[in-house]
Short mmCIF file of C-alpha atoms in Angstrom, two decimals:
data_model
loop_
_atom_site.label_atom_id
_atom_site.label_comp_id
_atom_site.label_asym_id
_atom_site.label_seq_id
_atom_site.Cartn_x
_atom_site.Cartn_y
_atom_site.Cartn_z
CA MET A 33 171.27 149.14 154.69
CA THR A 34 174.13 152.10 155.81
CA LYS A 35 175.90 152.29 158.97
CA VAL A 36 174.67 154.43 161.37
CA ALA A 37 175.83 155.87 165.49
CA VAL A 38 173.31 157.63 166.75
CA LEU A 39 174.98 159.37 169.62
CA GLY A 40 172.97 159.85 173.21
CA ALA A 41 170.72 157.81 174.56
CA GLY A 42 168.26 160.04 175.80
CA SER A 43 163.69 159.63 174.27
CA TRP A 44 165.02 161.60 170.79
CA GLY A 45 167.96 160.01 170.73
CA THR A 46 166.10 156.97 171.09
CA ALA A 47 163.40 157.14 168.98
CA LEU A 48 165.73 157.69 166.49
CA ALA A 49 167.55 155.33 165.97
CA ALA A 50 164.79 153.33 166.33
CA VAL A 51 163.42 155.19 163.02
CA LEU A 52 166.91 154.22 161.70
CA ALA A 53 167.43 150.07 162.78
CA SER A 54 163.14 150.00 161.22
CA ASN A 55 164.31 151.07 158.16
CA GLY A 56 167.06 148.21 157.95
CA HIS A 57 169.84 150.09 158.72
CA ASP A 58 172.33 148.89 160.91
CA CYS A 59 172.29 151.34 163.98
CA THR A 60 174.12 151.91 167.33
CA LEU A 61 172.84 154.51 169.94
CA TRP A 62 175.59 155.52 172.29
CA SER A 63 175.21 156.09 176.09
CA ARG A 64 177.69 156.86 178.25
CA ARG A 65 176.13 154.90 180.74
CA ALA A 66 176.91 150.96 181.09
CA GLN A 67 174.00 150.21 182.38
CA GLN A 68 171.72 152.48 179.93
CA ALA A 69 173.09 150.24 176.67
CA GLU A 70 172.94 146.81 178.47
CA GLU A 71 169.08 147.62 179.18
CA ILE A 72 169.02 148.80 175.25
CA ALA A 73 170.80 146.04 174.10
CA GLU A 74 168.95 143.37 176.04
CA LYS A 75 165.97 143.81 176.98
CA HIS A 76 165.22 146.65 174.01
CA THR A 77 163.81 149.05 176.70
CA ASN A 78 164.83 152.57 177.57
CA GLU A 79 162.23 153.05 180.58
CA GLN A 80 164.26 155.77 182.38
CA TYR A 81 163.08 158.32 178.92
CA LEU A 82 160.84 156.32 177.26
CA PRO A 83 158.63 154.37 179.68
CA GLY A 84 156.80 151.31 178.00
CA ALA A 85 158.12 151.50 174.77
CA VAL A 86 159.84 148.38 173.09
CA LEU A 87 163.17 148.90 170.84
CA PRO A 88 163.69 146.66 168.14
CA ASP A 89 165.79 143.80 168.62
CA THR A 90 168.30 144.72 165.85
CA LEU A 91 168.82 147.99 167.46
CA LYS A 92 171.95 147.71 169.01
CA ALA A 93 173.60 150.02 171.97
CA ASP A 94 176.93 151.01 173.29
CA HIS A 95 178.45 152.92 176.08
CA ASN A 96 181.84 152.98 174.37
CA LEU A 97 182.08 155.31 171.99
CA ALA A 98 185.05 154.19 169.97
CA GLY A 99 182.61 151.20 169.40
CA ALA A 100 179.50 152.77 168.54
CA VAL A 101 181.53 155.25 165.58
CA ALA A 102 183.29 151.81 164.41
CA GLY A 103 182.75 151.69 160.86
CA ALA A 104 179.90 155.01 160.51
CA SER A 105 179.18 156.63 157.73
CA ILE A 106 176.70 158.82 159.11
CA ILE A 107 177.36 159.59 163.09
CA VAL A 108 173.88 161.50 164.43
CA MET A 109 174.73 163.44 167.29
CA ALA A 110 171.59 163.25 170.17
CA VAL A 111 173.71 164.68 173.19
CA PRO A 112 172.66 168.12 174.83
CA THR A 113 173.74 171.24 173.40
CA LYS A 114 175.97 171.97 176.09
CA GLY A 115 176.92 168.37 176.20
CA ILE A 116 178.58 169.57 171.57
CA ARG A 117 181.76 170.19 171.84
CA GLU A 118 183.35 167.58 174.62
CA VAL A 119 181.61 164.60 172.20
CA CYS A 120 182.99 166.41 168.68
CA ARG A 121 186.03 166.49 170.15
CA GLU A 122 186.31 162.84 171.47
CA LEU A 123 185.26 162.22 167.74
CA ASN A 124 188.49 163.57 166.25
CA SER A 125 190.78 161.17 168.03
CA LEU A 126 188.36 157.96 167.12
CA LEU A 127 187.18 158.51 163.98
CA GLU A 128 189.45 156.86 160.52
CA LYS A 129 187.32 157.82 157.55
CA PRO A 130 185.32 160.93 156.33
CA VAL A 131 181.42 160.58 157.66
CA LEU A 132 178.31 163.11 157.23
CA PHE A 133 177.14 164.04 160.20
CA ALA A 134 173.39 165.26 161.37
CA HIS A 135 172.28 166.78 164.24
CA VAL A 136 169.16 166.92 166.00
CA SER A 137 169.96 169.02 169.15
CA LYS A 138 167.64 172.54 169.38
CA GLY A 139 169.67 175.07 171.59
CA ILE A 140 171.98 178.21 171.11
CA GLU A 141 175.36 178.10 172.50
CA PRO A 142 175.01 180.78 175.63
CA ASP A 143 178.22 183.40 175.87
CA THR A 144 179.21 182.18 171.40
CA HIS A 145 175.67 182.96 170.56
CA LYS A 146 176.77 180.09 167.86
CA ARG A 147 174.13 177.39 166.99
CA ILE A 148 174.29 173.87 166.83
CA SER A 149 176.27 173.27 163.72
CA GLU A 150 178.51 176.49 164.11
CA VAL A 151 180.39 174.80 167.22
CA MET A 152 180.20 171.53 165.42
CA GLU A 153 182.27 172.65 162.67
CA GLU A 154 184.14 174.42 164.94
CA GLU A 155 185.05 171.16 167.26
CA LEU A 156 185.38 168.50 164.99
CA ASP A 157 188.51 167.83 162.30
CA GLY A 158 187.72 169.24 158.65
CA GLU A 159 189.94 165.34 157.38
CA PHE A 160 186.88 163.68 159.10
CA CYS A 161 183.70 165.53 158.14
CA GLN A 162 181.25 165.45 154.81
CA GLY A 163 179.52 168.01 156.32
CA ILE A 164 176.76 168.83 158.43
CA VAL A 165 172.77 168.99 158.76
CA VAL A 166 170.19 169.50 160.93
CA LEU A 167 167.45 167.80 161.82
CA SER A 168 164.33 169.86 162.82
CA GLY A 169 160.63 169.93 163.41
CA PRO A 170 157.16 169.17 165.48
CA SER A 171 158.22 165.41 166.29
CA HIS A 172 157.85 164.12 170.00
CA ALA A 173 159.87 161.11 170.11
CA GLU A 174 157.20 159.99 172.80
CA GLU A 175 154.84 159.60 169.87
CA VAL A 176 157.89 158.23 166.95
CA ILE A 177 158.20 155.70 168.90
CA ARG A 178 154.55 154.33 168.78
CA ASN A 179 155.03 155.18 164.61
CA GLN A 180 152.48 157.97 165.03
CA PRO A 181 152.74 159.63 161.51
CA THR A 182 155.43 162.34 162.07
CA THR A 183 156.96 164.77 159.73
CA VAL A 184 160.36 166.74 160.04
CA THR A 185 162.12 169.11 157.60
CA VAL A 186 166.72 168.53 157.04
CA ALA A 187 168.67 171.36 156.17
CA ALA A 188 172.31 171.08 154.71
CA LYS A 189 174.70 173.71 152.78
CA ASN A 190 174.86 170.46 150.66
CA THR A 191 171.69 169.20 148.77
CA GLU A 192 173.06 166.37 148.77
CA HIS A 193 173.78 165.37 151.95
CA ALA A 194 170.33 166.73 153.23
CA ARG A 195 168.36 164.18 150.44
CA ARG A 196 171.18 161.30 151.63
CA VAL A 197 169.22 161.98 155.36
CA GLN A 198 166.14 162.40 153.77
CA ASP A 199 166.42 158.52 152.36
CA LEU A 200 167.83 157.22 155.97
CA PHE A 201 164.85 158.30 157.80
CA MET A 202 161.84 158.08 155.49
CA ASN A 203 158.93 155.53 156.26
CA GLN A 204 155.37 155.30 156.40
CA SER A 205 155.41 157.08 159.16
CA PHE A 206 158.04 159.19 159.90
CA ARG A 207 157.76 162.23 156.33
CA VAL A 208 161.37 164.11 156.22
CA TYR A 209 161.40 167.17 153.74
CA THR A 210 164.75 168.80 152.94
CA ASN A 211 165.50 172.48 152.35
CA ASP A 212 168.53 174.75 152.33
CA ASP A 213 168.55 176.91 155.38
CA VAL A 214 170.31 175.66 157.51
CA VAL A 215 170.08 179.35 159.04
CA GLY A 216 166.93 179.72 159.71
CA VAL A 217 165.85 175.46 160.62
CA GLU A 218 167.82 175.35 163.43
CA ILE A 219 167.38 179.44 164.87
CA GLY A 220 163.17 177.84 164.57
CA GLY A 221 164.03 174.53 166.30
CA ALA A 222 165.82 176.14 169.42
CA LEU A 223 163.45 179.20 170.06
CA LYS A 224 160.53 177.98 170.06
CA ASN A 225 161.75 176.17 173.38
CA VAL A 226 162.13 179.56 174.80
CA ILE A 227 158.49 180.26 173.74
CA ALA A 228 157.13 176.77 174.89
CA LEU A 229 158.94 177.84 178.55
CA ALA A 230 156.73 180.84 177.97
CA ALA A 231 153.28 178.88 177.09
CA GLY A 232 153.98 176.74 180.32
CA VAL A 233 154.49 179.39 182.42
CA THR A 234 150.95 181.02 181.07
CA ASP A 235 148.59 177.33 181.69
CA GLY A 236 150.82 177.78 184.98
CA LEU A 237 148.91 180.75 185.67
CA GLY A 238 145.70 180.03 184.84
CA TYR A 239 144.87 181.79 181.47
CA GLY A 240 143.34 179.87 178.36
CA ASP A 241 143.64 179.47 175.22
CA ASN A 242 143.51 182.95 174.27
CA ALA A 243 146.97 184.23 176.23
CA LYS A 244 148.51 180.82 174.85
CA ALA A 245 147.09 181.81 171.09
CA ALA A 246 148.34 185.70 171.56
CA LEU A 247 151.81 183.98 172.95
CA ILE A 248 152.36 181.17 169.87
CA THR A 249 152.08 184.19 167.83
CA ARG A 250 153.75 187.10 168.48
CA GLY A 251 156.33 184.40 169.90
CA LEU A 252 156.56 183.32 165.83
CA ALA A 253 156.80 187.09 165.23
CA GLU A 254 159.75 187.89 167.58
CA ILE A 255 161.63 184.46 166.51
CA THR A 256 161.54 185.34 162.75
CA ARG A 257 162.82 188.89 163.12
CA LEU A 258 165.85 187.79 164.90
CA GLY A 259 166.32 185.40 162.32
CA VAL A 260 165.80 187.41 159.53
CA ALA A 261 168.33 189.46 161.20
CA MET A 262 170.70 186.12 161.41
CA GLY A 263 170.59 185.87 157.54
CA ALA A 264 167.26 183.12 157.59
CA ASN A 265 165.13 182.96 155.59
CA PRO A 266 161.60 184.11 156.77
CA LEU A 267 159.38 181.84 154.48
CA THR A 268 161.24 178.87 157.01
CA PHE A 269 159.77 180.12 159.95
CA SER A 270 155.80 178.87 158.13
CA GLY A 271 157.45 175.51 157.92
CA LEU A 272 157.83 172.58 160.19
CA SER A 273 161.02 174.40 161.96
CA GLY A 274 159.23 177.33 162.72
CA LEU A 275 155.67 177.68 163.14
CA GLY A 276 155.01 173.65 163.16
CA ASP A 277 157.13 172.91 166.47
CA LEU A 278 156.68 176.24 167.80
CA ILE A 279 151.98 174.57 168.26
CA VAL A 280 153.47 170.80 169.22
CA THR A 281 156.11 172.08 171.99
CA CYS A 282 153.48 174.82 172.96
CA THR A 283 150.52 172.66 173.81
CA SER A 284 151.67 169.69 174.47
CA VAL A 285 152.38 168.10 177.75
CA HIS A 286 154.61 165.69 176.49
CA SER A 287 157.27 168.88 176.19
CA ARG A 288 159.61 169.14 179.24
CA ASN A 289 160.13 172.75 178.67
CA TRP A 290 155.98 173.13 178.63
CA ARG A 291 156.41 171.59 181.56
CA ALA A 292 159.10 173.49 183.29
CA GLY A 293 157.19 176.30 182.20
CA ASN A 294 154.01 175.54 183.75
CA MET A 295 155.87 174.75 187.01
CA LEU A 296 156.95 177.79 187.32
CA GLY A 297 154.00 179.35 186.57
CA LYS A 298 152.97 177.68 189.66
CA GLY A 299 154.76 179.67 192.10
CA LYS A 300 158.00 176.64 191.86
CA SER A 301 161.58 178.25 191.89
CA LEU A 302 163.74 177.35 188.39
CA ASP A 303 165.95 175.39 191.02
CA GLU A 304 163.20 173.26 192.03
CA VAL A 305 162.19 172.96 188.21
CA LEU A 306 165.02 171.93 187.13
CA ASP A 307 165.85 169.15 190.11
CA SER A 308 162.56 167.36 189.03
CA MET A 309 162.50 167.59 185.67
CA GLY A 310 165.35 165.23 185.40
CA MET A 311 166.00 165.72 181.75
CA VAL A 312 167.47 168.52 180.12
CA VAL A 313 165.33 171.65 179.41
CA GLU A 314 167.02 173.08 176.16
CA GLY A 315 165.17 176.72 176.76
CA VAL A 316 166.52 177.63 179.52
CA ARG A 317 169.99 177.63 178.46
CA THR A 318 168.11 179.38 175.43
CA THR A 319 166.72 181.66 176.44
CA LYS A 320 170.34 183.23 178.15
CA ALA A 321 171.78 183.01 174.68
CA ALA A 322 168.40 184.53 172.37
CA HIS A 323 168.15 187.19 175.29
CA GLN A 324 171.95 188.07 174.39
CA LEU A 325 171.40 188.39 170.58
CA SER A 326 168.11 190.59 170.75
CA LYS A 327 170.98 193.01 172.28
CA GLU A 328 173.79 192.51 169.89
CA CYS A 329 171.07 192.53 167.00
CA GLY A 330 169.02 195.23 168.57
CA VAL A 331 165.47 193.18 167.29
CA PRO A 332 163.06 193.52 170.17
CA MET A 333 162.02 189.76 171.63
CA PRO A 334 159.86 191.27 174.52
CA ILE A 335 158.84 187.24 175.71
CA THR A 336 162.32 186.60 175.40
CA GLU A 337 163.12 189.49 177.53
CA ALA A 338 160.22 188.85 179.86
CA LEU A 339 161.06 185.37 180.19
CA TYR A 340 164.89 186.04 180.85
CA ALA A 341 163.49 188.55 183.66
CA VAL A 342 161.97 185.22 185.37
CA LEU A 343 164.36 182.65 185.42
CA PHE A 344 167.24 184.71 185.88
CA GLU A 345 166.66 188.40 187.41
CA GLY A 346 164.04 186.50 190.42
CA GLN A 347 160.97 188.65 188.78
CA LYS A 348 157.46 187.19 189.28
CA PRO A 349 155.57 185.47 186.19
CA ILE A 350 152.40 187.62 186.76
CA ASP A 351 153.86 191.23 186.72
CA ARG A 352 155.94 190.46 183.69
CA VAL A 353 152.52 189.57 182.69
CA GLU A 354 151.29 192.81 183.48
CA LEU A 355 154.24 194.09 181.65
CA LEU A 356 153.90 192.17 178.32
CA MET A 357 149.95 193.62 178.58
CA GLY A 358 150.83 197.55 179.23
CA ARG A 359 152.95 198.22 176.63
CA MET A 360 152.90 200.73 173.97
CA LYS A 361 150.06 200.92 171.25
CA LYS A 362 150.98 199.53 167.86
CA HIS A 363 150.27 198.12 164.80
CA GLU A 364 150.73 194.32 164.29
CA THR A 365 152.36 194.57 161.13
CA GLU A 366 154.96 197.00 161.55
CA ASP A 367 158.00 195.27 162.88
CA LEU A 368 157.00 192.70 159.75
CA ALA A 369 158.45 194.94 156.80
CA GLY A 370 161.78 194.01 156.75
CA TRP A 371 161.17 190.37 155.98
CA SER A 372 160.74 190.62 152.17
#
């Protein structure tokens, strides 16, 4: 049994905490809100984020960060990307021994263009951070909490760290692979949200399967281009944190990024969409970061550029689709030559 703290009681953090508790670990789920922590601890539910789900009786919850992490040997970061820095800074004054960190957030920080692990490395006191592991892959919390078959990957610079987290989560319904390509796993997990937003837009516009298949395929191409430019292994994007996560996020109504894009395609403004969602839509922030990165790295990302124009420049989705379809003729694989 391992003592684990999961920080962030949204749908994904709650589902992962339930996996850990079911695996027999001493797991505490941290929420900033006392009322939510009380509901999880006493009623074994989290109705706001996972309505109808019953959580393990052994899962603990705490709204006090110091209490949640006390004695933990592994900390799982499941807070939204915009809150990562703040929580890491808080932890520096609370930790009393070195711990292994695993993060499950999917995003890139705008302006700094840092991946989540880079943000954590920058903020965490090295004295208390043994290492950082990334967990990513096609995994809707709504299915994980019902023990439906799910497969993810964990990546770390240190193979032994990845194996520790693999052993922590692995069970009959939650299969975990290891990977040493931290850059690729983080970039794939972050940028699939951008393409999922765009997929929702095409569905909102009333387009069919042909359009979605094209979007996923060409979206994967531009994710890979940027990832390779940042030092990732191109093969990673054919795996769980690349193609796998892209498929599930672009095609499922569980995907908050797809739902947000769908509303945009139906004519709602970005402010209206975000107000109605009630949850963080990571793809919006990541679209801005990806757009900036594409310019910085000199990597063409036409789908990302089109979505950026819709989200932040007030352009109409239908106009951007027409521009995408009217682009100059190309050979399909001409921009794949540098991947090997």
